[in-house]
Amino acid sequence: MTDKHWIATSIAGLILLLAILAACFVRTSDGTPVTTATQNTTSQRSESSDTYNVKRPVRETHTKDVTYTVMTPVREQRTRTISYTVMTVVREDRTKIDPITGDEITYTVARHVPEQREKTIQYVVKNMVPVQHQKTVEYQTVRFETTQVSR
């Protein structure tokens, strides 16, 4: 087989394949698919019965009331009194007498004394509160009607 003959055969096969695919996806002008016709099994056996079963899609629009819950944050201002301990430094001047010389020596002593304090603080809390909403939803369903059509 020559190269030109092989290329022509493959192009013809691709065109045939594209034609078959296009026929599968063809739709009518109103957007519904082309009705498919299947021959009745009885008509294959006897030639006297020439009826076909035709399936047509029927689109139906329905509405439904839906209730749903959304968690909404709510800010709340709060106050609280807290108590805490602070160590305070207390300095004290002390004197003592030197036993050898008898002189008076003055020195400073630092002590840490615990002190209880209170403080009022303010803060914000976010609480998630459920809120219910209601909405009407519209949806479509497709059902297929089968009718028998004679030739």
JSON list of C-alpha atoms in Angstrom, two decimals:
[
{"chain": "A", "resi": 1, "resn": "MET", "atom": "CA", "xyz": [0.00, 0.00, 0.00]},
{"chain": "A", "resi": 2, "resn": "THR", "atom": "CA", "xyz": [1.43, 3.34, -0.98]},
{"chain": "A", "resi": 3, "resn": "ASP", "atom": "CA", "xyz": [1.72, 6.30, 1.39]},
{"chain": "A", "resi": 4, "resn": "LYS", "atom": "CA", "xyz": [-0.90, 8.36, -0.46]},
{"chain": "A", "resi": 5, "resn": "HIS", "atom": "CA", "xyz": [-3.40, 5.50, -0.34]},
{"chain": "A", "resi": 6, "resn": "TRP", "atom": "CA", "xyz": [-2.74, 4.97, 3.39]},
{"chain": "A", "resi": 7, "resn": "ILE", "atom": "CA", "xyz": [-3.21, 8.71, 4.18]},
{"chain": "A", "resi": 8, "resn": "ALA", "atom": "CA", "xyz": [-6.44, 8.89, 2.17]},
{"chain": "A", "resi": 9, "resn": "THR", "atom": "CA", "xyz": [-7.83, 5.83, 3.97]},
{"chain": "A", "resi": 10, "resn": "SER", "atom": "CA", "xyz": [-7.01, 7.23, 7.42]},
{"chain": "A", "resi": 11, "resn": "ILE", "atom": "CA", "xyz": [-8.57, 10.63, 6.58]},
{"chain": "A", "resi": 12, "resn": "ALA", "atom": "CA", "xyz": [-11.74, 8.90, 5.32]},
{"chain": "A", "resi": 13, "resn": "GLY", "atom": "CA", "xyz": [-11.89, 6.89, 8.56]},
{"chain": "A", "resi": 14, "resn": "LEU", "atom": "CA", "xyz": [-11.53, 10.05, 10.68]},
{"chain": "A", "resi": 15, "resn": "ILE", "atom": "CA", "xyz": [-14.29, 11.79, 8.73]},
{"chain": "A", "resi": 16, "resn": "LEU", "atom": "CA", "xyz": [-16.57, 8.80, 9.26]},
{"chain": "A", "resi": 17, "resn": "LEU", "atom": "CA", "xyz": [-15.78, 8.76, 12.99]},
{"chain": "A", "resi": 18, "resn": "LEU", "atom": "CA", "xyz": [-16.49, 12.50, 13.32]},
{"chain": "A", "resi": 19, "resn": "ALA", "atom": "CA", "xyz": [-19.80, 12.09, 11.48]},
{"chain": "A", "resi": 20, "resn": "ILE", "atom": "CA", "xyz": [-20.87, 9.36, 13.90]},
{"chain": "A", "resi": 21, "resn": "LEU", "atom": "CA", "xyz": [-19.90, 11.46, 16.93]},
{"chain": "A", "resi": 22, "resn": "ALA", "atom": "CA", "xyz": [-21.71, 14.51, 15.55]},
{"chain": "A", "resi": 23, "resn": "ALA", "atom": "CA", "xyz": [-24.86, 12.46, 15.04]},
{"chain": "A", "resi": 24, "resn": "CYS", "atom": "CA", "xyz": [-24.72, 11.35, 18.68]},
{"chain": "A", "resi": 25, "resn": "PHE", "atom": "CA", "xyz": [-24.52, 14.90, 20.02]},
{"chain": "A", "resi": 26, "resn": "VAL", "atom": "CA", "xyz": [-26.90, 16.68, 17.64]},
{"chain": "A", "resi": 27, "resn": "ARG", "atom": "CA", "xyz": [-29.71, 18.55, 19.39]},
{"chain": "A", "resi": 28, "resn": "THR", "atom": "CA", "xyz": [-32.85, 20.13, 18.05]},
{"chain": "A", "resi": 29, "resn": "SER", "atom": "CA", "xyz": [-33.41, 23.92, 18.00]},
{"chain": "A", "resi": 30, "resn": "ASP", "atom": "CA", "xyz": [-35.23, 23.95, 21.38]},
{"chain": "A", "resi": 31, "resn": "GLY", "atom": "CA", "xyz": [-32.32, 22.24, 23.17]},
{"chain": "A", "resi": 32, "resn": "THR", "atom": "CA", "xyz": [-33.80, 18.75, 23.57]},
{"chain": "A", "resi": 33, "resn": "PRO", "atom": "CA", "xyz": [-31.86, 15.80, 22.22]},
{"chain": "A", "resi": 34, "resn": "VAL", "atom": "CA", "xyz": [-33.05, 14.06, 19.11]},
{"chain": "A", "resi": 35, "resn": "THR", "atom": "CA", "xyz": [-35.56, 11.35, 19.94]},
{"chain": "A", "resi": 36, "resn": "THR", "atom": "CA", "xyz": [-34.19, 7.87, 19.76]},
{"chain": "A", "resi": 37, "resn": "ALA", "atom": "CA", "xyz": [-36.23, 5.22, 18.06]},
{"chain": "A", "resi": 38, "resn": "THR", "atom": "CA", "xyz": [-35.83, 1.58, 19.00]},
{"chain": "A", "resi": 39, "resn": "GLN", "atom": "CA", "xyz": [-37.53, -1.08, 16.97]},
{"chain": "A", "resi": 40, "resn": "ASN", "atom": "CA", "xyz": [-39.91, -3.38, 18.77]},
{"chain": "A", "resi": 41, "resn": "THR", "atom": "CA", "xyz": [-38.66, -6.93, 19.27]},
{"chain": "A", "resi": 42, "resn": "THR", "atom": "CA", "xyz": [-41.88, -8.30, 17.84]},
{"chain": "A", "resi": 43, "resn": "SER", "atom": "CA", "xyz": [-41.36, -6.42, 14.57]},
{"chain": "A", "resi": 44, "resn": "GLN", "atom": "CA", "xyz": [-38.04, -8.14, 14.06]},
{"chain": "A", "resi": 45, "resn": "ARG", "atom": "CA", "xyz": [-39.71, -11.52, 14.12]},
{"chain": "A", "resi": 46, "resn": "SER", "atom": "CA", "xyz": [-42.79, -10.77, 12.07]},
{"chain": "A", "resi": 47, "resn": "GLU", "atom": "CA", "xyz": [-43.00, -8.30, 9.23]},
{"chain": "A", "resi": 48, "resn": "SER", "atom": "CA", "xyz": [-46.72, -7.58, 9.80]},
{"chain": "A", "resi": 49, "resn": "SER", "atom": "CA", "xyz": [-46.14, -5.46, 12.94]},
{"chain": "A", "resi": 50, "resn": "ASP", "atom": "CA", "xyz": [-44.34, -2.27, 11.97]},
{"chain": "A", "resi": 51, "resn": "THR", "atom": "CA", "xyz": [-44.33, -0.27, 15.23]},
{"chain": "A", "resi": 52, "resn": "TYR", "atom": "CA", "xyz": [-41.46, 1.40, 17.02]},
{"chain": "A", "resi": 53, "resn": "ASN", "atom": "CA", "xyz": [-41.02, 2.46, 20.60]},
{"chain": "A", "resi": 54, "resn": "VAL", "atom": "CA", "xyz": [-40.02, 6.12, 20.71]},
{"chain": "A", "resi": 55, "resn": "LYS", "atom": "CA", "xyz": [-38.53, 7.55, 23.89]},
{"chain": "A", "resi": 56, "resn": "ARG", "atom": "CA", "xyz": [-38.85, 11.29, 24.30]},
{"chain": "A", "resi": 57, "resn": "PRO", "atom": "CA", "xyz": [-37.38, 13.27, 27.22]},
{"chain": "A", "resi": 58, "resn": "VAL", "atom": "CA", "xyz": [-39.85, 15.38, 29.17]},
{"chain": "A", "resi": 59, "resn": "ARG", "atom": "CA", "xyz": [-38.39, 18.14, 31.33]},
{"chain": "A", "resi": 60, "resn": "GLU", "atom": "CA", "xyz": [-40.33, 19.10, 34.46]},
{"chain": "A", "resi": 61, "resn": "THR", "atom": "CA", "xyz": [-39.64, 22.03, 36.76]},
{"chain": "A", "resi": 62, "resn": "HIS", "atom": "CA", "xyz": [-40.31, 21.58, 40.48]},
{"chain": "A", "resi": 63, "resn": "THR", "atom": "CA", "xyz": [-40.05, 23.90, 43.48]},
{"chain": "A", "resi": 64, "resn": "LYS", "atom": "CA", "xyz": [-39.28, 22.96, 47.05]},
{"chain": "A", "resi": 65, "resn": "ASP", "atom": "CA", "xyz": [-39.12, 25.00, 50.27]},
{"chain": "A", "resi": 66, "resn": "VAL", "atom": "CA", "xyz": [-35.80, 24.40, 52.00]},
{"chain": "A", "resi": 67, "resn": "THR", "atom": "CA", "xyz": [-34.95, 25.40, 55.57]},
{"chain": "A", "resi": 68, "resn": "TYR", "atom": "CA", "xyz": [-31.27, 25.67, 56.41]},
{"chain": "A", "resi": 69, "resn": "THR", "atom": "CA", "xyz": [-29.22, 26.86, 59.39]},
{"chain": "A", "resi": 70, "resn": "VAL", "atom": "CA", "xyz": [-26.35, 29.32, 59.21]},
{"chain": "A", "resi": 71, "resn": "MET", "atom": "CA", "xyz": [-24.00, 29.95, 62.13]},
{"chain": "A", "resi": 72, "resn": "THR", "atom": "CA", "xyz": [-23.64, 33.73, 62.58]},
{"chain": "A", "resi": 73, "resn": "PRO", "atom": "CA", "xyz": [-20.99, 35.29, 64.83]},
{"chain": "A", "resi": 74, "resn": "VAL", "atom": "CA", "xyz": [-22.32, 37.63, 67.53]},
{"chain": "A", "resi": 75, "resn": "ARG", "atom": "CA", "xyz": [-19.88, 39.90, 69.39]},
{"chain": "A", "resi": 76, "resn": "GLU", "atom": "CA", "xyz": [-20.44, 40.30, 73.11]},
{"chain": "A", "resi": 77, "resn": "GLN", "atom": "CA", "xyz": [-18.61, 42.78, 75.39]},
{"chain": "A", "resi": 78, "resn": "ARG", "atom": "CA", "xyz": [-17.66, 41.36, 78.79]},
{"chain": "A", "resi": 79, "resn": "THR", "atom": "CA", "xyz": [-15.82, 42.64, 81.85]},
{"chain": "A", "resi": 80, "resn": "ARG", "atom": "CA", "xyz": [-14.03, 40.68, 84.54]},
{"chain": "A", "resi": 81, "resn": "THR", "atom": "CA", "xyz": [-12.17, 41.56, 87.72]},
{"chain": "A", "resi": 82, "resn": "ILE", "atom": "CA", "xyz": [-8.93, 39.70, 88.16]},
{"chain": "A", "resi": 83, "resn": "SER", "atom": "CA", "xyz": [-6.71, 39.67, 91.20]},
{"chain": "A", "resi": 84, "resn": "TYR", "atom": "CA", "xyz": [-2.97, 39.25, 91.07]},
{"chain": "A", "resi": 85, "resn": "THR", "atom": "CA", "xyz": [0.02, 39.44, 93.36]},
{"chain": "A", "resi": 86, "resn": "VAL", "atom": "CA", "xyz": [2.86, 41.88, 92.91]},
{"chain": "A", "resi": 87, "resn": "MET", "atom": "CA", "xyz": [6.13, 41.62, 94.80]},
{"chain": "A", "resi": 88, "resn": "THR", "atom": "CA", "xyz": [7.00, 45.11, 96.07]},
{"chain": "A", "resi": 89, "resn": "VAL", "atom": "CA", "xyz": [10.52, 46.05, 97.11]},
{"chain": "A", "resi": 90, "resn": "VAL", "atom": "CA", "xyz": [10.66, 47.69, 100.55]},
{"chain": "A", "resi": 91, "resn": "ARG", "atom": "CA", "xyz": [13.92, 49.38, 101.52]},
{"chain": "A", "resi": 92, "resn": "GLU", "atom": "CA", "xyz": [14.76, 49.77, 105.15]},
{"chain": "A", "resi": 93, "resn": "ASP", "atom": "CA", "xyz": [17.63, 51.67, 106.76]},
{"chain": "A", "resi": 94, "resn": "ARG", "atom": "CA", "xyz": [19.12, 49.79, 109.66]},
{"chain": "A", "resi": 95, "resn": "THR", "atom": "CA", "xyz": [21.90, 50.64, 112.05]},
{"chain": "A", "resi": 96, "resn": "LYS", "atom": "CA", "xyz": [24.19, 48.46, 114.06]},
{"chain": "A", "resi": 97, "resn": "ILE", "atom": "CA", "xyz": [27.17, 49.04, 116.27]},
{"chain": "A", "resi": 98, "resn": "ASP", "atom": "CA", "xyz": [30.53, 47.69, 115.20]},
{"chain": "A", "resi": 99, "resn": "PRO", "atom": "CA", "xyz": [31.72, 45.47, 118.13]},
{"chain": "A", "resi": 100, "resn": "ILE", "atom": "CA", "xyz": [35.38, 46.23, 117.54]},
{"chain": "A", "resi": 101, "resn": "THR", "atom": "CA", "xyz": [35.38, 49.99, 117.05]},
{"chain": "A", "resi": 102, "resn": "GLY", "atom": "CA", "xyz": [32.05, 50.80, 118.63]},
{"chain": "A", "resi": 103, "resn": "ASP", "atom": "CA", "xyz": [31.05, 52.99, 115.69]},
{"chain": "A", "resi": 104, "resn": "GLU", "atom": "CA", "xyz": [27.47, 53.04, 114.42]},
{"chain": "A", "resi": 105, "resn": "ILE", "atom": "CA", "xyz": [27.12, 51.59, 110.89]},
{"chain": "A", "resi": 106, "resn": "THR", "atom": "CA", "xyz": [24.06, 52.43, 108.78]},
{"chain": "A", "resi": 107, "resn": "TYR", "atom": "CA", "xyz": [23.03, 50.07, 105.96]},
{"chain": "A", "resi": 108, "resn": "THR", "atom": "CA", "xyz": [20.00, 49.50, 103.71]},
{"chain": "A", "resi": 109, "resn": "VAL", "atom": "CA", "xyz": [18.06, 46.26, 103.57]},
{"chain": "A", "resi": 110, "resn": "ALA", "atom": "CA", "xyz": [15.74, 45.45, 100.64]},
{"chain": "A", "resi": 111, "resn": "ARG", "atom": "CA", "xyz": [12.88, 43.05, 101.21]},
{"chain": "A", "resi": 112, "resn": "HIS", "atom": "CA", "xyz": [10.27, 41.72, 98.78]},
{"chain": "A", "resi": 113, "resn": "VAL", "atom": "CA", "xyz": [6.79, 41.98, 100.21]},
{"chain": "A", "resi": 114, "resn": "PRO", "atom": "CA", "xyz": [3.78, 40.42, 98.38]},
{"chain": "A", "resi": 115, "resn": "GLU", "atom": "CA", "xyz": [1.00, 42.88, 97.61]},
{"chain": "A", "resi": 116, "resn": "GLN", "atom": "CA", "xyz": [-2.47, 41.82, 96.42]},
{"chain": "A", "resi": 117, "resn": "ARG", "atom": "CA", "xyz": [-4.00, 43.98, 93.65]},
{"chain": "A", "resi": 118, "resn": "GLU", "atom": "CA", "xyz": [-7.20, 43.87, 91.56]},
{"chain": "A", "resi": 119, "resn": "LYS", "atom": "CA", "xyz": [-7.81, 45.02, 88.03]},
{"chain": "A", "resi": 120, "resn": "THR", "atom": "CA", "xyz": [-10.94, 45.18, 85.84]},
{"chain": "A", "resi": 121, "resn": "ILE", "atom": "CA", "xyz": [-10.41, 44.08, 82.25]},
{"chain": "A", "resi": 122, "resn": "GLN", "atom": "CA", "xyz": [-12.74, 44.27, 79.26]},
{"chain": "A", "resi": 123, "resn": "TYR", "atom": "CA", "xyz": [-12.75, 41.76, 76.42]},
{"chain": "A", "resi": 124, "resn": "VAL", "atom": "CA", "xyz": [-14.88, 40.74, 73.45]},
{"chain": "A", "resi": 125, "resn": "VAL", "atom": "CA", "xyz": [-16.29, 37.25, 72.94]},
{"chain": "A", "resi": 126, "resn": "LYS", "atom": "CA", "xyz": [-17.58, 35.94, 69.61]},
{"chain": "A", "resi": 127, "resn": "ASN", "atom": "CA", "xyz": [-20.40, 33.47, 70.03]},
{"chain": "A", "resi": 128, "resn": "MET", "atom": "CA", "xyz": [-21.69, 31.49, 67.06]},
{"chain": "A", "resi": 129, "resn": "VAL", "atom": "CA", "xyz": [-25.48, 31.65, 67.07]},
{"chain": "A", "resi": 130, "resn": "PRO", "atom": "CA", "xyz": [-27.58, 29.45, 64.75]},
{"chain": "A", "resi": 131, "resn": "VAL", "atom": "CA", "xyz": [-29.94, 31.42, 62.49]},
{"chain": "A", "resi": 132, "resn": "GLN", "atom": "CA", "xyz": [-32.52, 29.61, 60.36]},
{"chain": "A", "resi": 133, "resn": "HIS", "atom": "CA", "xyz": [-33.29, 30.76, 56.82]},
{"chain": "A", "resi": 134, "resn": "GLN", "atom": "CA", "xyz": [-35.92, 29.55, 54.40]},
{"chain": "A", "resi": 135, "resn": "LYS", "atom": "CA", "xyz": [-35.54, 29.53, 50.65]},
{"chain": "A", "resi": 136, "resn": "THR", "atom": "CA", "xyz": [-37.55, 28.23, 47.70]},
{"chain": "A", "resi": 137, "resn": "VAL", "atom": "CA", "xyz": [-35.37, 26.16, 45.39]},
{"chain": "A", "resi": 138, "resn": "GLU", "atom": "CA", "xyz": [-36.30, 25.45, 41.79]},
{"chain": "A", "resi": 139, "resn": "TYR", "atom": "CA", "xyz": [-34.91, 22.33, 40.10]},
{"chain": "A", "resi": 140, "resn": "GLN", "atom": "CA", "xyz": [-35.50, 20.34, 36.93]},
{"chain": "A", "resi": 141, "resn": "THR", "atom": "CA", "xyz": [-36.03, 16.65, 36.42]},
{"chain": "A", "resi": 142, "resn": "VAL", "atom": "CA", "xyz": [-36.08, 14.67, 33.19]},
{"chain": "A", "resi": 143, "resn": "ARG", "atom": "CA", "xyz": [-38.29, 11.67, 32.66]},
{"chain": "A", "resi": 144, "resn": "PHE", "atom": "CA", "xyz": [-38.66, 9.65, 29.50]},
{"chain": "A", "resi": 145, "resn": "GLU", "atom": "CA", "xyz": [-42.02, 8.90, 27.88]},
{"chain": "A", "resi": 146, "resn": "THR", "atom": "CA", "xyz": [-42.21, 5.84, 25.69]},
{"chain": "A", "resi": 147, "resn": "THR", "atom": "CA", "xyz": [-44.82, 5.83, 22.94]},
{"chain": "A", "resi": 148, "resn": "GLN", "atom": "CA", "xyz": [-45.42, 3.39, 20.14]},
{"chain": "A", "resi": 149, "resn": "VAL", "atom": "CA", "xyz": [-45.37, 4.85, 16.66]},
{"chain": "A", "resi": 150, "resn": "SER", "atom": "CA", "xyz": [-46.35, 2.98, 13.53]},
{"chain": "A", "resi": 151, "resn": "ARG", "atom": "CA", "xyz": [-44.41, 3.42, 10.30]}
]
